[in-house]
Amino acid sequence: MAGAGFAGAAGVVVTWLAARTLGAEQAGVFFAGTAAFVLAGGVAKLGTQTGLVYWLARLRAREQVHLLGACLRIGLTPVAMAAVGLAAVLWFVAPAPLNWLALFLPVAALSDAALAATRGYRRLRPTIRLERVLRPALQLAAVAALAVAGVRSPLAYGLAWVAPYAPVAVLSGYALRRTHLSKIKASFTSLERHEGRLDHGCRTYRALRGAFWRFTGPRAVASVAQLALQRVDVLLVASLGGLAAAAAYAVAGRFVVLGQFANQGITHSVQPRLAEALAVDDRATANTLYQTATGWLVLVTWPLYLIVITYAPVYLGLFGPGYRSGAPVVVVLASAMLVANGCGMVDVVLSMAGRTRWNLANVLLALTTMVALDLALIPHFGLVGAAVGLAAAVLVNNLLPLIQVGRYTGLHPFGAGTVAAGGLAVGCFGVLPHILAAIAGTGPAALLATLLTALVSYGLGAYRLREALALK
């Protein structure tokens, strides 16, 4: 969670620096270029950020350690080929000068895939150190250096943002190799004992490859659609409303990324354990993991969303006076994210239960909903229309799988921790600020005192409820 918090904060500061230094039009170019790069990277990873975790955890749980190396080759080789091919395409079709970002696409895709594989071995530290700390720190340092130097080129900012993927990719590959070799060495006796005792469907490399891609294939499309949910609205706003509007929309929705980092931080820790529990049909453990993770997610993210709802103009004013018009966008998106995080990592639970095709259908329906609403609403309502489209997609992408998970697996996120965290967050960051504002006003000093009071109350409440929240 500390790593996720740092990565999210670094991303917000990068957004702030770009918005303040480049101006609305040039910042819009930067945001559109990085959005396109992330979307292309999602295509190149082919869903292996889920497939590698699922299969490596599953093979370990079933003591089939002799298939781990084959699983890595099956997952990583197509990613390398797809990333190189897609980078070549983007080099020729992307508008200059942002086509230079395409050169870093292969290292970005392989870096993320390698780190996903280490998580399949229950090794989370490489992800924290490299993806959550080192890469954001390098991006922040590079962008800050450009801002201090007064550089106003969106290409320079784009290259500063993307270049850190190269050293992180090298270190990720080293971390995966070291993790894999240590696991094989530790399991050498088990490997000999279980040689030839494979379960049906994984007896040959070809069978494993088929099973791997039958699971991962739908996730490949779903992960791209999931990224599109996060990025396409910015591109649509840029196309239908202009680059200045796209910059304002990107700034207004930046807080969502903070919540997503928190979600990823918890998911990365729980995902391999959840896959192992479901692989041996241990539903009790799986439900405990799901409910505990949801309680933590609500505990961490709901205060953020409630704060930005209450103080939306103040939050946007940090990026410059021209961005205050995005306050309604903040309220719409934050309200949708409260519901989404209350459902927990429901899409991950559905995937780890083997229902990747259901997950694909859900994401495609959500994406279709967003694009349709954006095309209909942006020309008439501008940024608020885009926010409504994304909010509707978020609700579809969480409530529908919540129903499916409950009916198919019998799992649900509404444990004691979820209820305790939700009530505590609403009381401290939803109700208390309004009471204090009525008493002390809304000036800067009163605002600071209100936030400090809410944080202290929240910390004390979490301590008192630590048993229900599984914090002890």
mmCIF file of N, CA and C in Angstrom, residues 72-123:
data_model
loop_
_atom_site.group_PDB
_atom_site.id
_atom_site.type_symbol
_atom_site.label_atom_id
_atom_site.label_comp_id
_atom_site.label_asym_id
_atom_site.label_seq_id
_atom_site.Cartn_x
_atom_site.Cartn_y
_atom_site.Cartn_z
ATOM 1 N N LEU A 72 6.269 -19.935 -18.443
ATOM 2 C CA LEU A 72 6.891 -18.637 -18.700
ATOM 3 C C LEU A 72 7.162 -18.432 -20.189
ATOM 4 N N ARG A 73 7.669 -19.472 -20.862
ATOM 5 C CA ARG A 73 7.932 -19.337 -22.295
ATOM 6 C C ARG A 73 6.633 -19.129 -23.071
ATOM 7 N N ILE A 74 5.606 -19.850 -22.683
ATOM 8 C CA ILE A 74 4.314 -19.734 -23.360
ATOM 9 C C ILE A 74 3.746 -18.324 -23.216
ATOM 10 N N GLY A 75 3.942 -17.721 -22.044
ATOM 11 C CA GLY A 75 3.373 -16.404 -21.807
ATOM 12 C C GLY A 75 4.207 -15.253 -22.336
ATOM 13 N N LEU A 76 5.530 -15.315 -22.183
ATOM 14 C CA LEU A 76 6.373 -14.166 -22.477
ATOM 15 C C LEU A 76 6.766 -14.034 -23.944
ATOM 16 N N THR A 77 6.956 -15.149 -24.630
ATOM 17 C CA THR A 77 7.396 -15.072 -26.028
ATOM 18 C C THR A 77 6.390 -14.334 -26.910
ATOM 19 N N PRO A 78 5.092 -14.650 -26.864
ATOM 20 C CA PRO A 78 4.142 -13.896 -27.690
ATOM 21 C C PRO A 78 4.076 -12.414 -27.325
ATOM 22 N N VAL A 79 4.289 -12.078 -26.057
ATOM 23 C CA VAL A 79 4.275 -10.668 -25.653
ATOM 24 C C VAL A 79 5.399 -9.909 -26.349
ATOM 25 N N ALA A 80 6.595 -10.509 -26.364
ATOM 26 C CA ALA A 80 7.724 -9.858 -27.029
ATOM 27 C C ALA A 80 7.445 -9.646 -28.515
ATOM 28 N N MET A 81 6.898 -10.666 -29.170
ATOM 29 C CA MET A 81 6.614 -10.567 -30.595
ATOM 30 C C MET A 81 5.520 -9.534 -30.871
ATOM 31 N N ALA A 82 4.472 -9.556 -30.078
ATOM 32 C CA ALA A 82 3.369 -8.610 -30.282
ATOM 33 C C ALA A 82 3.818 -7.176 -30.027
ATOM 34 N N ALA A 83 4.641 -6.982 -29.005
ATOM 35 C CA ALA A 83 5.087 -5.628 -28.668
ATOM 36 C C ALA A 83 5.967 -5.040 -29.754
ATOM 37 N N VAL A 84 6.875 -5.844 -30.297
ATOM 38 C CA VAL A 84 7.741 -5.353 -31.374
ATOM 39 C C VAL A 84 6.914 -5.023 -32.619
ATOM 40 N N GLY A 85 5.986 -5.906 -32.961
ATOM 41 C CA GLY A 85 5.149 -5.654 -34.125
ATOM 42 C C GLY A 85 4.286 -4.418 -33.968
ATOM 43 N N LEU A 86 3.684 -4.253 -32.800
ATOM 44 C CA LEU A 86 2.830 -3.097 -32.570
ATOM 45 C C LEU A 86 3.645 -1.811 -32.532
ATOM 46 N N ALA A 87 4.862 -1.870 -31.982
ATOM 47 C CA ALA A 87 5.719 -0.683 -31.969
ATOM 48 C C ALA A 87 6.060 -0.245 -33.382
ATOM 49 N N ALA A 88 6.317 -1.228 -34.267
ATOM 50 C CA ALA A 88 6.613 -0.885 -35.662
ATOM 51 C C ALA A 88 5.417 -0.210 -36.335
ATOM 52 N N VAL A 89 4.235 -0.719 -36.059
ATOM 53 C CA VAL A 89 3.033 -0.115 -36.631
ATOM 54 C C VAL A 89 2.854 1.311 -36.129
ATOM 55 N N LEU A 90 3.000 1.503 -34.814
ATOM 56 C CA LEU A 90 2.803 2.827 -34.238
ATOM 57 C C LEU A 90 3.846 3.821 -34.740
ATOM 58 N N TRP A 91 5.041 3.340 -35.004
ATOM 59 C CA TRP A 91 6.084 4.238 -35.502
ATOM 60 C C TRP A 91 5.656 4.916 -36.804
ATOM 61 N N PHE A 92 4.929 4.178 -37.645
ATOM 62 C CA PHE A 92 4.539 4.715 -38.946
ATOM 63 C C PHE A 92 3.182 5.415 -38.936
ATOM 64 N N VAL A 93 2.286 5.032 -38.010
ATOM 65 C CA VAL A 93 0.934 5.600 -38.057
ATOM 66 C C VAL A 93 0.698 6.681 -37.013
ATOM 67 N N ALA A 94 1.471 6.689 -35.921
ATOM 68 C CA ALA A 94 1.264 7.698 -34.879
ATOM 69 C C ALA A 94 1.716 9.061 -35.386
ATOM 70 N N PRO A 95 1.042 10.130 -34.998
ATOM 71 C CA PRO A 95 1.436 11.469 -35.448
ATOM 72 C C PRO A 95 2.788 11.863 -34.879
ATOM 73 N N ALA A 96 3.613 12.463 -35.718
ATOM 74 C CA ALA A 96 4.897 12.982 -35.257
ATOM 75 C C ALA A 96 4.639 14.193 -34.363
ATOM 76 N N PRO A 97 5.470 14.424 -33.349
ATOM 77 C CA PRO A 97 6.664 13.651 -32.997
ATOM 78 C C PRO A 97 6.404 12.575 -31.939
ATOM 79 N N LEU A 98 5.120 12.331 -31.584
ATOM 80 C CA LEU A 98 4.830 11.380 -30.517
ATOM 81 C C LEU A 98 5.075 9.936 -30.925
ATOM 82 N N ASN A 99 5.358 9.690 -32.223
ATOM 83 C CA ASN A 99 5.660 8.322 -32.629
ATOM 84 C C ASN A 99 6.950 7.810 -31.988
ATOM 85 N N TRP A 100 7.781 8.711 -31.462
ATOM 86 C CA TRP A 100 9.005 8.277 -30.779
ATOM 87 C C TRP A 100 8.693 7.469 -29.527
ATOM 88 N N LEU A 101 7.524 7.673 -28.947
ATOM 89 C CA LEU A 101 7.160 6.900 -27.765
ATOM 90 C C LEU A 101 7.051 5.413 -28.078
ATOM 91 N N ALA A 102 6.745 5.086 -29.347
ATOM 92 C CA ALA A 102 6.566 3.690 -29.735
ATOM 93 C C ALA A 102 7.831 2.867 -29.521
ATOM 94 N N LEU A 103 8.994 3.505 -29.549
ATOM 95 C CA LEU A 103 10.246 2.766 -29.377
ATOM 96 C C LEU A 103 10.327 2.082 -28.013
ATOM 97 N N PHE A 104 9.618 2.599 -27.042
ATOM 98 C CA PHE A 104 9.688 2.056 -25.690
ATOM 99 C C PHE A 104 8.572 1.061 -25.403
ATOM 100 N N LEU A 105 7.729 0.799 -26.380
ATOM 101 C CA LEU A 105 6.601 -0.101 -26.138
ATOM 102 C C LEU A 105 7.031 -1.529 -25.786
ATOM 103 N N PRO A 106 8.000 -2.144 -26.511
ATOM 104 C CA PRO A 106 8.395 -3.520 -26.151
ATOM 105 C C PRO A 106 8.914 -3.645 -24.724
ATOM 106 N N VAL A 107 9.752 -2.705 -24.277
ATOM 107 C CA VAL A 107 10.302 -2.832 -22.921
ATOM 108 C C VAL A 107 9.202 -2.624 -21.873
ATOM 109 N N ALA A 108 8.239 -1.744 -22.171
ATOM 110 C CA ALA A 108 7.149 -1.527 -21.217
ATOM 111 C C ALA A 108 6.296 -2.777 -21.082
ATOM 112 N N ALA A 109 5.953 -3.401 -22.213
ATOM 113 C CA ALA A 109 5.107 -4.600 -22.170
ATOM 114 C C ALA A 109 5.820 -5.756 -21.473
ATOM 115 N N LEU A 110 7.097 -5.978 -21.796
ATOM 116 C CA LEU A 110 7.841 -7.075 -21.180
ATOM 117 C C LEU A 110 8.084 -6.826 -19.695
ATOM 118 N N SER A 111 8.283 -5.579 -19.325
ATOM 119 C CA SER A 111 8.470 -5.252 -17.910
ATOM 120 C C SER A 111 7.239 -5.629 -17.103
ATOM 121 N N ASP A 112 6.064 -5.227 -17.567
ATOM 122 C CA ASP A 112 4.829 -5.534 -16.839
ATOM 123 C C ASP A 112 4.558 -7.029 -16.803
ATOM 124 N N ALA A 113 4.821 -7.731 -17.919
ATOM 125 C CA ALA A 113 4.579 -9.173 -17.966
ATOM 126 C C ALA A 113 5.530 -9.913 -17.026
ATOM 127 N N ALA A 114 6.795 -9.500 -16.991
ATOM 128 C CA ALA A 114 7.761 -10.156 -16.104
ATOM 129 C C ALA A 114 7.393 -9.953 -14.635
ATOM 130 N N LEU A 115 6.950 -8.758 -14.288
ATOM 131 C CA LEU A 115 6.559 -8.499 -12.903
ATOM 132 C C LEU A 115 5.300 -9.284 -12.533
ATOM 133 N N ALA A 116 4.383 -9.448 -13.492
ATOM 134 C CA ALA A 116 3.209 -10.280 -13.230
ATOM 135 C C ALA A 116 3.628 -11.713 -12.925
ATOM 136 N N ALA A 117 4.631 -12.203 -13.659
ATOM 137 C CA ALA A 117 5.110 -13.565 -13.420
ATOM 138 C C ALA A 117 5.713 -13.703 -12.025
ATOM 139 N N THR A 118 6.450 -12.694 -11.558
ATOM 140 C CA THR A 118 6.999 -12.790 -10.198
ATOM 141 C C THR A 118 5.875 -12.835 -9.168
ATOM 142 N N ARG A 119 4.766 -12.146 -9.435
ATOM 143 C CA ARG A 119 3.635 -12.215 -8.508
ATOM 144 C C ARG A 119 3.000 -13.595 -8.520
ATOM 145 N N GLY A 120 3.078 -14.285 -9.653
ATOM 146 C CA GLY A 120 2.594 -15.659 -9.708
ATOM 147 C C GLY A 120 3.370 -16.582 -8.793
ATOM 148 N N TYR A 121 4.602 -16.220 -8.480
ATOM 149 C CA TYR A 121 5.421 -16.967 -7.518
ATOM 150 C C TYR A 121 5.239 -16.456 -6.089
ATOM 151 N N ARG A 122 4.261 -15.571 -5.872
ATOM 152 C CA ARG A 122 4.025 -14.928 -4.570
ATOM 153 C C ARG A 122 5.169 -14.000 -4.179
ATOM 154 N N ARG A 123 5.833 -13.418 -5.145
ATOM 155 C CA ARG A 123 6.891 -12.452 -4.872
ATOM 156 C C ARG A 123 6.375 -11.071 -5.262
#
